[in-house]
Coordinates of C-alpha atoms and ligand atoms in Angstrom, one line a residue:
M26 CA 134.1 119.1 117.1
Q27 CA 132.2 121.2 119.6
H28 CA 134.3 124.3 119.9
V29 CA 136.7 126.2 117.2
C30 CA 139.1 128.9 117.5
V31 CA 140.1 131.0 114.4
V32 CA 143.3 133.2 114.0
G33 CA 144.7 135.4 112.4
L34 CA 148.5 134.4 111.6
N35 CA 149.9 137.2 109.5
W36 CA 149.7 141.5 110.8
G37 CA 145.7 141.3 110.2
D38 CA 143.2 141.7 107.5
E39 CA 143.8 137.7 106.2
G40 CA 140.0 137.3 105.5
K41 CA 139.1 136.5 109.0
G42 CA 135.7 137.7 108.6
K43 CA 134.5 136.3 105.7
I44 CA 136.3 132.4 107.4
V45 CA 134.3 133.1 110.6
D46 CA 131.0 133.6 108.4
V47 CA 131.6 130.5 106.6
L48 CA 132.3 128.4 109.8
A49 CA 129.8 130.3 111.5
R50 CA 126.9 128.0 109.9
D51 CA 126.6 125.3 112.0
V52 CA 127.6 127.6 115.5
D53 CA 125.2 128.8 117.8
A54 CA 128.1 131.8 119.2
V55 CA 130.4 133.3 117.7
V56 CA 132.5 135.3 120.6
R57 CA 135.1 137.7 120.2
F58 CA 137.8 137.5 122.8
Q59 CA 140.1 140.9 122.4
G60 CA 140.8 144.5 120.4
G61 CA 138.2 146.3 119.6
A62 CA 137.3 149.1 116.8
N63 CA 140.5 149.3 115.3
A64 CA 139.3 145.8 113.5
G65 CA 137.3 145.7 109.8
H66 CA 135.9 141.8 109.3
T67 CA 134.2 142.1 106.0
V68 CA 132.3 139.8 104.3
Y69 CA 130.5 140.2 101.0
I70 CA 126.8 138.3 100.9
E71 CA 126.8 137.8 96.8
D72 CA 128.1 141.7 96.1
V73 CA 126.6 143.4 99.5
R74 CA 129.4 144.1 101.5
H75 CA 128.8 143.8 105.4
V76 CA 132.0 145.4 107.3
L77 CA 131.5 145.0 110.9
H78 CA 134.4 146.3 113.7
H79 CA 133.0 144.8 116.8
I80 CA 130.2 142.1 116.4
P81 CA 131.7 138.8 115.2
T82 CA 130.8 138.2 111.1
G83 CA 128.8 135.2 112.5
I84 CA 125.6 137.3 113.5
L85 CA 124.8 137.5 109.9
H86 CA 123.4 134.6 110.2
G87 CA 120.2 134.7 111.5
G88 CA 119.6 133.1 115.0
I89 CA 124.0 132.9 115.9
Q90 CA 124.6 135.1 119.4
A91 CA 127.5 136.9 119.4
V92 CA 129.3 138.0 122.2
L93 CA 131.5 140.4 122.8
G94 CA 134.3 139.2 125.4
N95 CA 136.1 140.5 128.6
G96 CA 139.2 141.2 126.4
M97 CA 137.9 143.1 124.0
V98 CA 137.6 147.3 124.2
I99 CA 134.6 148.4 123.0
E100 CA 133.6 152.3 121.3
P101 CA 130.6 152.5 122.0
T102 CA 129.6 155.0 119.7
K103 CA 131.2 152.4 117.1
L104 CA 129.2 149.9 118.4
I105 CA 126.0 151.4 118.1
E106 CA 126.6 152.4 114.7
E107 CA 127.3 148.9 113.6
V108 CA 124.1 147.2 115.4
E109 CA 122.0 149.8 113.4
T110 CA 123.2 148.3 110.3
L111 CA 122.0 144.6 111.3
P112 CA 118.8 142.9 111.2
E113 CA 116.7 144.4 113.7
D114 CA 116.5 141.2 115.8
A115 CA 120.2 141.1 115.8
I116 CA 120.3 143.5 119.1
S117 CA 118.4 140.7 120.9
R118 CA 121.1 137.8 119.8
I119 CA 124.6 140.6 120.9
W120 CA 125.7 139.9 124.2
I121 CA 128.3 142.3 125.8
S122 CA 130.6 141.3 128.9
E123 CA 130.3 143.6 131.9
R124 CA 134.3 143.0 131.9
A125 CA 134.9 144.2 128.6
H126 CA 136.5 148.0 129.2
V127 CA 135.0 151.1 127.0
V128 CA 137.0 153.5 125.1
L129 CA 136.2 157.2 125.4
P130 CA 137.1 160.1 123.4
H131 CA 140.2 160.5 125.9
H132 CA 141.6 157.6 125.0
G133 CA 141.8 158.5 121.0
A134 CA 142.6 162.2 122.2
V135 CA 145.6 161.0 124.3
E136 CA 146.7 158.5 121.1
R137 CA 146.7 161.3 118.5
I138 CA 148.9 163.2 120.4
N139 CA 151.3 160.2 121.6
E140 CA 151.5 159.3 117.9
Q141 CA 152.3 163.2 116.4
Q142 CA 155.1 163.6 119.1
A143 CA 156.9 160.2 118.5
S144 CA 159.9 159.5 116.9
K145 CA 158.5 156.4 115.9
P146 CA 154.8 156.2 115.7
I147 CA 153.7 152.8 115.9
G148 CA 151.3 153.5 112.5
T149 CA 148.4 152.6 114.7
T150 CA 144.8 153.0 113.6
L151 CA 144.0 156.1 115.7
R152 CA 140.9 154.0 117.6
G153 CA 142.4 155.0 121.2
I154 CA 142.7 151.3 121.8
G155 CA 146.3 151.5 122.9
P156 CA 145.7 154.1 125.9
A157 CA 141.9 152.0 126.7
Y158 CA 144.2 148.9 127.6
Q159 CA 147.1 151.4 129.3
D160 CA 143.8 152.2 131.0
K161 CA 142.5 148.8 132.1
F162 CA 146.3 147.4 132.9
G163 CA 146.6 150.6 134.8
R164 CA 143.6 149.7 137.3
R165 CA 141.9 152.7 136.4
G166 CA 139.3 151.7 133.4
I167 CA 135.6 152.3 132.5
R168 CA 133.6 148.8 132.1
M169 CA 130.7 147.9 130.8
G170 CA 129.1 146.6 133.4
D171 CA 130.5 150.5 135.6
I172 CA 128.3 151.8 132.9
V173 CA 124.8 150.0 133.5
Q174 CA 125.0 150.3 137.5
P175 CA 122.5 152.9 139.1
G176 CA 124.3 156.2 139.6
F177 CA 127.6 155.6 138.1
V178 CA 127.5 157.3 134.5
D179 CA 125.0 160.1 136.5
D180 CA 127.2 160.6 139.5
V181 CA 130.6 159.8 139.3
L182 CA 131.7 159.3 135.9
E183 CA 132.6 162.8 135.1
D184 CA 134.7 163.1 137.3
R185 CA 136.9 159.9 137.1
L186 CA 137.0 161.4 133.7
R187 CA 138.2 164.9 134.1
E188 CA 141.2 163.9 136.7
R189 CA 141.9 161.1 133.7
C190 CA 141.9 164.1 131.1
R191 CA 144.3 166.2 133.4
A192 CA 146.6 163.2 133.9
L193 CA 146.9 163.6 130.5
G194 CA 147.1 166.7 129.5
V195 CA 143.8 166.2 127.2
P196 CA 141.0 168.9 126.7
E197 CA 138.6 168.1 129.6
Q198 CA 135.5 168.6 127.5
S199 CA 136.5 165.1 126.4
A200 CA 135.0 164.4 130.0
A201 CA 131.8 165.8 129.4
E202 CA 131.7 164.0 126.0
G203 CA 132.6 160.8 127.9
V204 CA 129.3 161.0 129.9
Q205 CA 126.9 161.2 127.2
I206 CA 128.5 158.3 125.1
C207 CA 128.0 156.4 128.3
K208 CA 124.6 157.1 128.7
R209 CA 123.5 156.6 125.1
L210 CA 125.2 152.9 124.9
R211 CA 123.5 152.3 129.1
E212 CA 120.1 153.3 126.7
H213 CA 121.1 151.3 123.4
L214 CA 122.6 147.9 124.6
G215 CA 122.8 148.3 128.8
S216 CA 120.1 145.4 128.5
Q217 CA 122.8 143.6 126.9
V218 CA 125.7 143.8 129.0
T219 CA 125.8 140.5 131.1
D220 CA 128.3 138.0 132.8
T221 CA 129.2 136.5 129.4
S222 CA 131.9 133.9 130.8
R223 CA 128.7 132.8 132.6
L224 CA 126.6 132.6 129.7
L225 CA 129.6 130.9 127.5
R226 CA 130.0 127.9 130.0
Q227 CA 126.3 127.6 130.3
M228 CA 126.3 127.0 126.5
D229 CA 128.8 124.5 126.8
A230 CA 127.0 122.8 129.5
N231 CA 124.2 122.3 126.8
G232 CA 126.2 120.5 124.4
Q233 CA 126.1 123.8 122.1
R234 CA 128.5 125.2 119.5
L235 CA 131.2 128.1 120.0
L236 CA 133.2 129.7 117.5
F237 CA 136.0 132.3 118.7
E238 CA 137.5 134.6 116.6
G239 CA 140.5 136.7 117.4
A240 CA 140.8 140.1 115.7
Q241 CA 144.0 141.6 113.5
G242 CA 146.9 138.7 113.7
C243 CA 149.8 136.8 115.3
M244 CA 152.3 139.0 114.7
L245 CA 150.4 142.1 115.6
D246 CA 149.9 140.3 119.1
I247 CA 151.4 142.1 122.1
D248 CA 153.7 139.6 124.0
F249 CA 154.8 137.5 120.6
G250 CA 154.4 139.8 118.2
T251 CA 157.3 142.2 116.0
Y252 CA 157.2 144.5 119.0
P253 CA 156.7 147.5 119.5
F254 CA 154.6 147.9 116.4
V255 CA 152.2 145.8 117.4
T256 CA 148.5 146.2 119.4
S257 CA 147.7 145.8 122.4
S258 CA 146.0 143.1 123.1
S259 CA 146.7 139.1 122.6
P260 CA 145.4 138.2 119.1
S261 CA 147.1 134.8 119.3
F262 CA 145.1 131.9 120.4
L263 CA 146.9 132.5 124.2
G264 CA 144.6 135.3 124.3
L265 CA 141.4 133.3 124.1
G266 CA 141.1 132.1 128.3
T267 CA 141.9 135.6 129.4
G268 CA 139.7 137.3 126.7
T269 CA 136.7 135.7 127.3
G270 CA 136.6 133.7 130.4
F271 CA 136.4 130.3 128.9
S272 CA 138.7 127.3 129.0
P273 CA 140.9 127.2 126.4
R274 CA 141.1 123.1 127.0
K275 CA 137.8 122.8 125.4
I276 CA 138.5 124.1 121.8
D277 CA 138.6 121.2 120.0
H278 CA 140.6 122.8 116.6
V279 CA 142.0 125.9 116.1
V280 CA 142.0 127.5 112.6
G281 CA 144.8 130.0 111.4
V282 CA 144.2 132.3 108.9
T283 CA 146.8 132.9 106.4
K284 CA 146.5 135.1 103.4
A285 CA 148.5 133.6 99.8
Y286 CA 151.2 136.4 100.2
C287 CA 151.3 139.0 103.2
T288 CA 150.5 142.6 103.8
R289 CA 150.9 144.8 106.6
V290 CA 149.5 148.4 107.8
G291 CA 151.3 150.5 109.9
E292 CA 155.2 150.4 110.9
G293 CA 157.0 148.1 111.8
P294 CA 159.4 145.2 110.5
F295 CA 157.7 143.5 106.8
P296 CA 160.7 141.2 106.1
S297 CA 159.3 140.1 102.8
E298 CA 157.6 142.9 101.5
L299 CA 158.1 144.7 98.0
A300 CA 157.9 148.0 96.7
G301 CA 157.7 149.7 93.6
E302 CA 155.5 148.6 90.2
V303 CA 154.7 144.7 92.0
A304 CA 154.0 146.2 95.1
D305 CA 151.6 148.5 93.3
A306 CA 150.4 146.0 91.3
L307 CA 149.7 143.2 93.8
R308 CA 148.0 146.0 96.0
E309 CA 145.8 146.8 93.4
A310 CA 144.5 143.7 92.4
G311 CA 143.8 142.0 96.3
G312 CA 142.2 145.5 96.7
E313 CA 144.8 146.3 99.9
F314 CA 143.6 149.1 101.3
G315 CA 142.9 149.3 105.3
T316 CA 139.0 148.4 106.2
T317 CA 138.7 150.8 109.2
T318 CA 141.1 153.8 108.5
G319 CA 141.2 153.4 104.1
R320 CA 145.3 153.4 104.4
P321 CA 147.4 151.8 101.3
R322 CA 148.5 148.3 103.2
R323 CA 152.3 147.2 102.4
V324 CA 152.5 144.7 100.7
G325 CA 155.2 141.2 100.7
W326 CA 154.9 137.5 99.5
L327 CA 154.3 134.9 101.8
D328 CA 156.4 134.5 104.9
I329 CA 157.6 131.0 106.0
P330 CA 159.8 131.1 108.8
A331 CA 156.7 134.1 110.3
L332 CA 154.4 131.6 109.2
R333 CA 155.7 128.7 111.4
F334 CA 156.8 130.9 114.2
A335 CA 152.6 131.7 114.0
T336 CA 151.7 127.7 113.6
E337 CA 153.7 126.9 116.6
L338 CA 152.5 129.6 119.1
N339 CA 149.2 129.3 117.8
D340 CA 149.4 125.4 118.5
L341 CA 147.0 125.0 115.0
D342 CA 145.1 122.4 113.9
S343 CA 145.1 123.7 110.1
Y344 CA 145.3 126.4 107.9
A345 CA 142.5 128.9 105.9
L346 CA 144.0 130.0 103.3
T347 CA 143.0 132.8 101.9
K348 CA 143.1 135.5 99.2
A349 CA 144.0 133.0 96.3
D350 CA 142.3 134.4 93.8
V351 CA 144.6 137.6 93.7
L352 CA 147.6 135.4 92.4
T353 CA 146.1 133.5 89.8
G354 CA 147.6 133.5 86.3
R355 CA 151.8 133.4 87.5
D356 CA 153.0 130.2 86.9
T357 CA 154.9 130.2 90.0
I358 CA 154.3 132.3 93.0
P359 CA 157.4 133.7 94.8
V360 CA 157.5 132.7 98.7
V361 CA 160.0 134.1 101.8
T362 CA 161.3 130.5 103.1
G363 CA 164.5 132.1 104.8
Y364 CA 166.4 135.4 105.4
R365 CA 170.1 136.2 105.0
R366 CA 172.0 138.8 107.2
N367 CA 175.2 139.6 106.3
G368 CA 175.4 136.0 104.2
T369 CA 174.3 133.8 107.3
L370 CA 171.4 132.3 106.5
L371 CA 168.5 132.5 109.3
E372 CA 165.1 129.9 108.9
S373 CA 163.7 131.5 111.7
L374 CA 162.0 134.5 112.5
P375 CA 164.5 136.9 114.7
F376 CA 163.1 138.3 118.3
S377 CA 163.5 142.4 117.7
A378 CA 162.2 144.8 115.3
M379 CA 165.7 146.1 115.7
E380 CA 167.1 142.6 114.5
L381 CA 163.8 142.1 111.8
D382 CA 165.0 145.2 109.8
G383 CA 167.6 144.8 107.2
L384 CA 166.9 141.3 106.5
E385 CA 167.5 140.2 103.6
P386 CA 164.6 137.5 102.1
V387 CA 165.5 134.2 100.5
V388 CA 162.9 133.6 97.7
E389 CA 161.8 130.2 96.4
Q390 CA 159.8 129.6 93.3
W391 CA 156.5 127.8 94.2
P392 CA 153.9 126.4 92.5
G393 CA 151.0 128.3 90.4
W394 CA 147.8 128.1 89.2
Q395 CA 146.0 129.2 86.1
T396 CA 142.4 129.1 87.9
V397 CA 141.7 128.9 91.9
D398 CA 140.1 125.6 92.4
E399 CA 141.1 122.6 94.3
V400 CA 142.7 120.9 92.1
S401 CA 145.0 124.0 90.3
M402 CA 146.2 124.9 93.7
R403 CA 146.7 121.8 95.0
P404 CA 150.6 121.4 94.2
F405 CA 150.9 124.7 95.9
I406 CA 148.4 123.6 98.8
E407 CA 150.9 120.7 99.0
R408 CA 153.9 122.3 99.7
L409 CA 152.8 124.7 102.3
E410 CA 151.9 121.6 104.0
S411 CA 155.0 120.0 104.1
A412 CA 156.9 122.7 104.9
T413 CA 154.7 123.7 107.7
G414 CA 153.7 120.3 108.7
I415 CA 149.9 121.4 108.8
P416 CA 147.0 120.9 107.1
V417 CA 144.6 123.2 104.9
S418 CA 141.2 123.0 106.0
I419 CA 139.5 125.8 104.4
L420 CA 140.4 127.5 101.0
S421 CA 139.0 130.9 100.0
T422 CA 138.9 131.2 96.3
G423 CA 137.0 135.4 95.9
K424 CA 135.4 137.8 97.9
R425 CA 131.9 136.3 98.2
R426 CA 130.6 133.4 100.9
S427 CA 130.2 131.0 98.4
E428 CA 133.6 131.1 97.1
V429 CA 135.7 129.0 99.5
C430 CA 136.3 124.8 99.1
I431 CA 136.2 122.8 102.7
F432 CA 138.4 120.3 103.2
S433 CA 138.7 117.4 106.6
P434 CA 138.0 118.0 108.8
F435 CA 135.0 120.3 107.9
R436 CA 133.5 118.6 105.2
A437 CA 134.1 115.3 106.6
E438 CA 132.0 115.3 109.1
G439 CA 129.3 117.1 107.5
E440 CA 129.3 120.0 109.7
L441 CA 129.4 123.1 106.5
A442 CA 129.0 120.9 103.6
Ligands
IMP527 P1 146.4 150.2 117.4 O1 145.9 148.5 117.3 O2 145.3 151.0 116.6 O3 147.2 150.2 118.4 O4 147.9 150.0 116.2 C1 148.8 148.7 116.2 C2 148.7 148.6 114.9 O5 148.3 147.7 115.0 C3 148.9 148.9 113.7 O6 149.6 149.2 113.2 C4 148.1 149.0 113.0 O7 147.6 149.5 111.7 C5 147.7 147.6 113.5 N1 146.3 147.3 113.5 C6 145.6 147.4 114.2 N2 144.4 146.5 113.8 C7 144.5 146.3 112.5 C8 143.3 145.0 112.0 O8 142.5 144.7 112.0 N3 144.1 144.6 110.8 C9 145.4 145.1 110.2 N4 146.1 146.0 111.6 C10 145.7 146.3 112.9

């Protein structure tokens, strides 16, 4: 198996950071294809917590290259801060697509205004992600490659940014700040900006292994998620091609990451959502507070219709099941297997946010586990596999890197043992 892709199947925060870290042991490069500093990927190497927002967690293994693909929107100050938390040699292993777009202060400023003034705010991370993608698709964005062009930052950028600030109605001082930020970026990371699409093709031709990661989750996909309560990019496997310039036909295995329950941050439909003390207990047990914003996450049971939808959309080969440890000690695990609307049973996910609101979940009790290990969890895993037709290849049993069970095909090939 040469190339693998890891995607989130829920509303983000599935624990992709840890799964990427586990799978990264035997690859040559880890590649991110969309999103920006809205993501927060956490890895515990024993008890030390590492949080990365742009750079794939695979960088924490020595010797691995980390690629930030063209589908990303990059916030320079955050990226520089992130690089500073890494070992000194890491910078020379980070490659940033010249085609990735830059998130600048006017993006955050206009997003704060939009969210404050909206009758139905999205509950975004306020990192300027949506406005940066709007500039990209409006064909007026600033790209990483522009910043390293001689003369662009010094001679052209401020006028371009002032024009945007005026059009958006945000203070023009954001333009001057943007210029300073781009200068710092050029100084710190300019040498790492390159044609990453070409780099990936060369690595493929040399027989090197690539691990792709989507940020957020499928239910937040701009096209296929619970629109309009979604992010502004394509976290599903389908985003890999346009987000990297690497052919999706070359991917050998797609792993979808799902928690054993669900969470969501921000507004929008969440059919299996819990309330009251049950929700509080689950949130506390799972430490469900946003990595990027610190917001308490909404919690709910595993939602099989939503999971089936994500499984089909991503054409998955296997699941990575995470946070099983949080549910240890229960005789049974509640799982949502369908919904009812006015007494009618629905077994698939309705299309629109309006239709998704106010569904009554149908809850089944699946076998629980008293200790979190492969044997005790087998009945639950088998139930999940038969409900979806997809095998579990990775089981995460705790937050540390070492707390993981790896099944076929990763274990069978001796790649990760
Ligand atoms: P944005 O990506 O900041 O525009 O936020 C849009 C929606 O996606 C909001 O509901 C956010 O809470 C959610 N979101 C964005 N990034 C993440 C993430 O990494 N984890 C979970 N939710 C996210």
